[in-house]
């Protein structure tokens, strides 16, 4: 029997929030490894699903969807769960912080993780970009922490998106994470601790080798297949 969804993923990548959402929804899905060590995200077959060559892609009965936030919102709306409904008074706050997480926070993390893509091979330029983005990302996390009363009203896909980003900020890139401490953001830390008690996170730990406390005490993954970076 063919699974309803096919999640094209790499361990500890932007596909992780989507895996968490699928698990929370109890959705019928198959996980398909995109082997980053072989640049499989640049292969012709994958580019037919996502011409940007980025992870993840979710194949659905409506066709393939890419961009993490788009997938999360589509799943929430399709299943009527993990997001306020369109008529819910909390929908506006949910949407603004979901897109802040996607368009601002996640984009800033990419600048920090892959500076060569934006400033070329000059180490000094890369270091300067990382310093600047670290300060800005700290400010953005502080905004989210202060605004928790707006968006932290029952589990949503925003929670499932933020916790992995907090994890990545603590881990990547190697040797350049001194700007970040989860304890500086107590409301976000509480979200992470609560998520770690959920079956969806335990499933992701097993599937991607994330370690026993992937958000509150993250360690580098030891995935059973594929490579995280």
Coordinates of C-alpha atoms in Angstrom, one line a residue:
X1 CA 0.0 0.0 0.0
X2 CA 1.4 3.4 -1.0
X3 CA 1.8 6.0 1.8
X4 CA -0.4 9.1 1.6
X5 CA 2.7 11.4 1.9
X6 CA 6.4 11.0 1.0
X7 CA 8.7 13.2 3.0
X8 CA 12.0 13.8 1.2
X9 CA 14.3 14.5 4.2
X10 CA 17.9 14.7 5.5
X11 CA 18.7 14.1 9.1
X12 CA 18.6 17.2 11.3
X13 CA 17.6 19.4 8.4
X14 CA 14.7 21.7 7.6
X15 CA 12.6 18.5 7.1
X16 CA 12.7 17.8 10.8
X17 CA 9.7 20.2 11.7
X18 CA 7.7 18.5 8.9
X19 CA 8.5 15.0 10.3
X20 CA 7.4 16.2 13.7
X21 CA 4.1 17.5 12.3
X22 CA 3.4 14.3 10.4
X23 CA 4.0 12.3 13.6
X24 CA 1.8 14.6 15.6
X25 CA -1.0 14.2 13.0
X26 CA -0.6 10.5 12.9
X27 CA -0.3 10.8 9.1
X28 CA 0.5 8.0 6.8
X29 CA 3.9 8.9 5.4
X30 CA 7.1 7.4 4.1
X31 CA 10.4 9.1 4.7
X32 CA 12.7 9.2 1.7
X33 CA 16.4 10.0 2.3
X34 CA 18.0 12.8 0.4
X35 CA 21.7 12.0 0.7
X36 CA 23.5 15.3 1.2
X37 CA 26.9 13.6 1.2
X38 CA 26.2 12.9 -2.5
X39 CA 24.4 16.2 -3.2
X40 CA 21.3 14.3 -4.0
X41 CA 19.3 17.5 -3.6
X42 CA 20.9 18.7 -6.8
X43 CA 20.0 15.5 -8.8
X44 CA 17.7 16.0 -11.8
X45 CA 14.9 13.8 -10.2
X46 CA 14.9 15.9 -7.0
X47 CA 15.0 19.2 -8.9
X48 CA 11.8 18.1 -10.6
X49 CA 10.1 18.1 -7.2
X50 CA 11.9 21.3 -5.9
X51 CA 13.7 23.3 -8.5
X52 CA 15.5 25.3 -5.8
X53 CA 17.3 22.2 -4.8
X54 CA 16.5 22.5 -1.1
X55 CA 15.3 20.1 1.6
X56 CA 12.4 19.3 2.3
X57 CA 9.8 18.3 -0.2
X58 CA 6.5 16.7 0.8
X59 CA 4.8 14.7 -2.0
X60 CA 1.0 14.9 -1.5
X61 CA -2.1 14.0 -3.4
X62 CA -2.2 17.6 -4.5
X63 CA 1.4 17.5 -5.8
X64 CA 4.8 18.2 -4.3
X65 CA 5.2 21.1 -1.8
X66 CA 8.4 22.7 -0.8
X67 CA 9.4 25.4 1.7
X68 CA 9.1 24.2 5.3
X69 CA 6.6 26.8 6.5
X70 CA 4.4 26.2 3.4
X71 CA 4.4 22.5 4.1
X72 CA 3.6 23.0 7.8
X73 CA 0.7 25.3 7.1
X74 CA -0.7 23.1 4.4
X75 CA -0.6 20.1 6.7
X76 CA -2.3 22.0 9.5
X77 CA -5.0 23.3 7.3
X78 CA -5.6 20.0 5.5
X79 CA -5.9 18.1 8.7
X80 CA -7.6 20.8 10.8
X81 CA -5.0 20.5 13.6
X82 CA -1.8 22.1 14.9
X83 CA -2.9 25.6 13.9
X84 CA -5.8 28.0 14.8
X85 CA -8.6 27.7 12.2
X86 CA -9.0 30.6 9.8
X87 CA -11.9 32.1 11.8
X88 CA -10.1 31.7 15.1
X89 CA -9.1 35.0 16.7
X90 CA -5.7 33.5 17.4
X91 CA -5.0 32.9 13.7
X92 CA -3.5 36.3 13.0
X93 CA -0.9 36.1 15.7
X94 CA -0.1 32.5 14.7
X95 CA 0.5 33.5 11.1
X96 CA 2.6 36.5 11.8
X97 CA 5.0 34.6 14.1
X98 CA 5.0 31.5 11.8
X99 CA 6.2 33.7 8.9
X100 CA 8.6 35.6 11.1
X101 CA 10.1 32.3 12.0
X102 CA 10.3 31.3 8.4
X103 CA 11.2 34.5 6.5
X104 CA 13.3 36.1 9.2
X105 CA 14.7 33.7 11.7
X106 CA 15.3 30.7 9.5
X107 CA 16.7 32.9 6.8
X108 CA 19.1 34.4 9.3
X109 CA 20.2 30.9 10.4
X110 CA 21.1 30.1 6.8
X111 CA 23.3 33.2 6.6
X112 CA 25.1 32.0 9.7
X113 CA 25.4 28.4 8.6
X114 CA 26.4 29.0 5.0
X115 CA 28.1 32.4 4.8
X116 CA 30.2 31.4 1.7
X117 CA 26.9 31.3 -0.3
X118 CA 26.4 35.0 0.5
X119 CA 29.9 36.6 0.7
X120 CA 32.1 34.2 -1.1
X121 CA 35.3 32.5 0.1
X122 CA 36.9 35.3 2.1
X123 CA 37.2 34.0 5.7
X124 CA 37.2 37.6 7.2
X125 CA 34.0 38.4 5.3
X126 CA 32.4 35.1 6.5
X127 CA 33.4 35.8 10.1
X128 CA 32.0 39.3 9.9
X129 CA 28.7 38.0 8.6
X130 CA 28.5 35.4 11.3
X131 CA 29.1 38.0 14.0
X132 CA 26.4 40.3 12.6
X133 CA 23.9 37.5 12.2
X134 CA 24.6 36.1 15.7
X135 CA 23.6 39.4 17.2
X136 CA 20.5 39.8 15.1
X137 CA 19.4 36.2 15.7
X138 CA 19.7 36.7 19.5
X139 CA 17.5 39.7 19.2
X140 CA 14.9 37.7 17.2
X141 CA 14.9 34.9 19.7
X142 CA 14.3 37.5 22.4
X143 CA 11.3 38.9 20.5
X144 CA 9.8 35.4 20.2
X145 CA 10.4 34.7 23.9
X146 CA 8.8 38.0 24.9
X147 CA 5.8 37.4 22.6
X148 CA 5.1 33.8 23.8
X149 CA 1.8 34.8 25.3
X150 CA 0.6 35.5 21.7
X151 CA 1.7 32.3 20.0
X152 CA 2.2 29.7 22.8
X153 CA -1.5 28.8 23.2
X154 CA -1.6 25.0 22.6
X155 CA 0.7 23.0 20.4
X156 CA 1.0 24.3 16.8
X157 CA 3.3 23.8 13.9
X158 CA 5.1 26.9 15.0
X159 CA 6.3 25.1 18.1
X160 CA 7.5 22.2 16.0
X161 CA 9.4 24.7 13.8
X162 CA 10.9 26.8 16.5
X163 CA 12.4 23.9 18.6
X164 CA 14.6 22.5 15.8
X165 CA 15.8 26.0 15.0
X166 CA 16.8 26.5 18.6
X167 CA 18.6 23.1 18.4
X168 CA 20.5 24.2 15.2
X169 CA 21.5 27.5 16.8
X170 CA 23.1 25.6 19.7
X171 CA 25.0 23.2 17.4
X172 CA 25.9 24.8 14.1
X173 CA 28.4 25.7 12.8
X174 CA 31.0 23.9 14.9
X175 CA 33.0 26.2 17.1
X176 CA 30.8 29.2 16.4
X177 CA 27.9 28.9 18.7
X178 CA 29.1 31.0 21.7
X179 CA 26.5 33.7 21.0
X180 CA 23.6 31.3 21.8
X181 CA 22.3 30.0 25.2
X182 CA 18.8 28.5 25.4
X183 CA 18.6 29.6 29.1
X184 CA 18.5 33.2 27.9
X185 CA 15.0 32.5 26.5
X186 CA 13.1 30.9 29.3
X187 CA 9.7 30.6 27.5
X188 CA 11.3 29.1 24.5
X189 CA 13.2 26.7 26.7
X190 CA 10.0 25.6 28.3
X191 CA 8.5 24.9 24.9
X192 CA 11.5 22.7 24.1
X193 CA 11.3 20.8 27.4
X194 CA 7.6 20.1 26.9
X195 CA 8.1 18.9 23.3
X196 CA 10.8 16.4 24.4
X197 CA 8.1 14.6 26.3
X198 CA 6.0 13.9 23.2
X199 CA 5.9 10.7 21.1
X200 CA 6.5 12.7 17.9
X201 CA 9.9 13.8 19.2
X202 CA 10.8 10.3 20.4
X203 CA 10.0 9.0 16.9
X204 CA 12.2 11.7 15.3
X205 CA 15.0 10.9 17.8
X206 CA 14.9 7.2 16.6
X207 CA 14.6 8.1 12.9
X208 CA 17.4 10.7 12.8
X209 CA 19.7 9.9 15.7
X210 CA 19.1 13.2 17.5
X211 CA 20.1 12.2 21.0
X212 CA 18.0 11.9 24.2
X213 CA 17.3 15.6 24.7
X214 CA 17.5 17.1 21.2
X215 CA 16.2 20.6 22.1
X216 CA 17.3 21.2 25.7
X217 CA 20.7 19.5 25.6
X218 CA 21.4 19.0 21.9
X219 CA 24.3 16.9 20.6
X220 CA 25.4 16.3 17.1
X221 CA 23.2 13.6 15.4
X222 CA 24.2 10.1 14.7
X223 CA 21.6 9.2 12.1
X224 CA 21.0 5.6 11.0
X225 CA 21.2 6.8 7.4
X226 CA 22.4 9.8 5.5
X227 CA 24.3 12.9 6.7
X228 CA 23.1 15.9 8.6
X229 CA 25.4 18.5 6.9

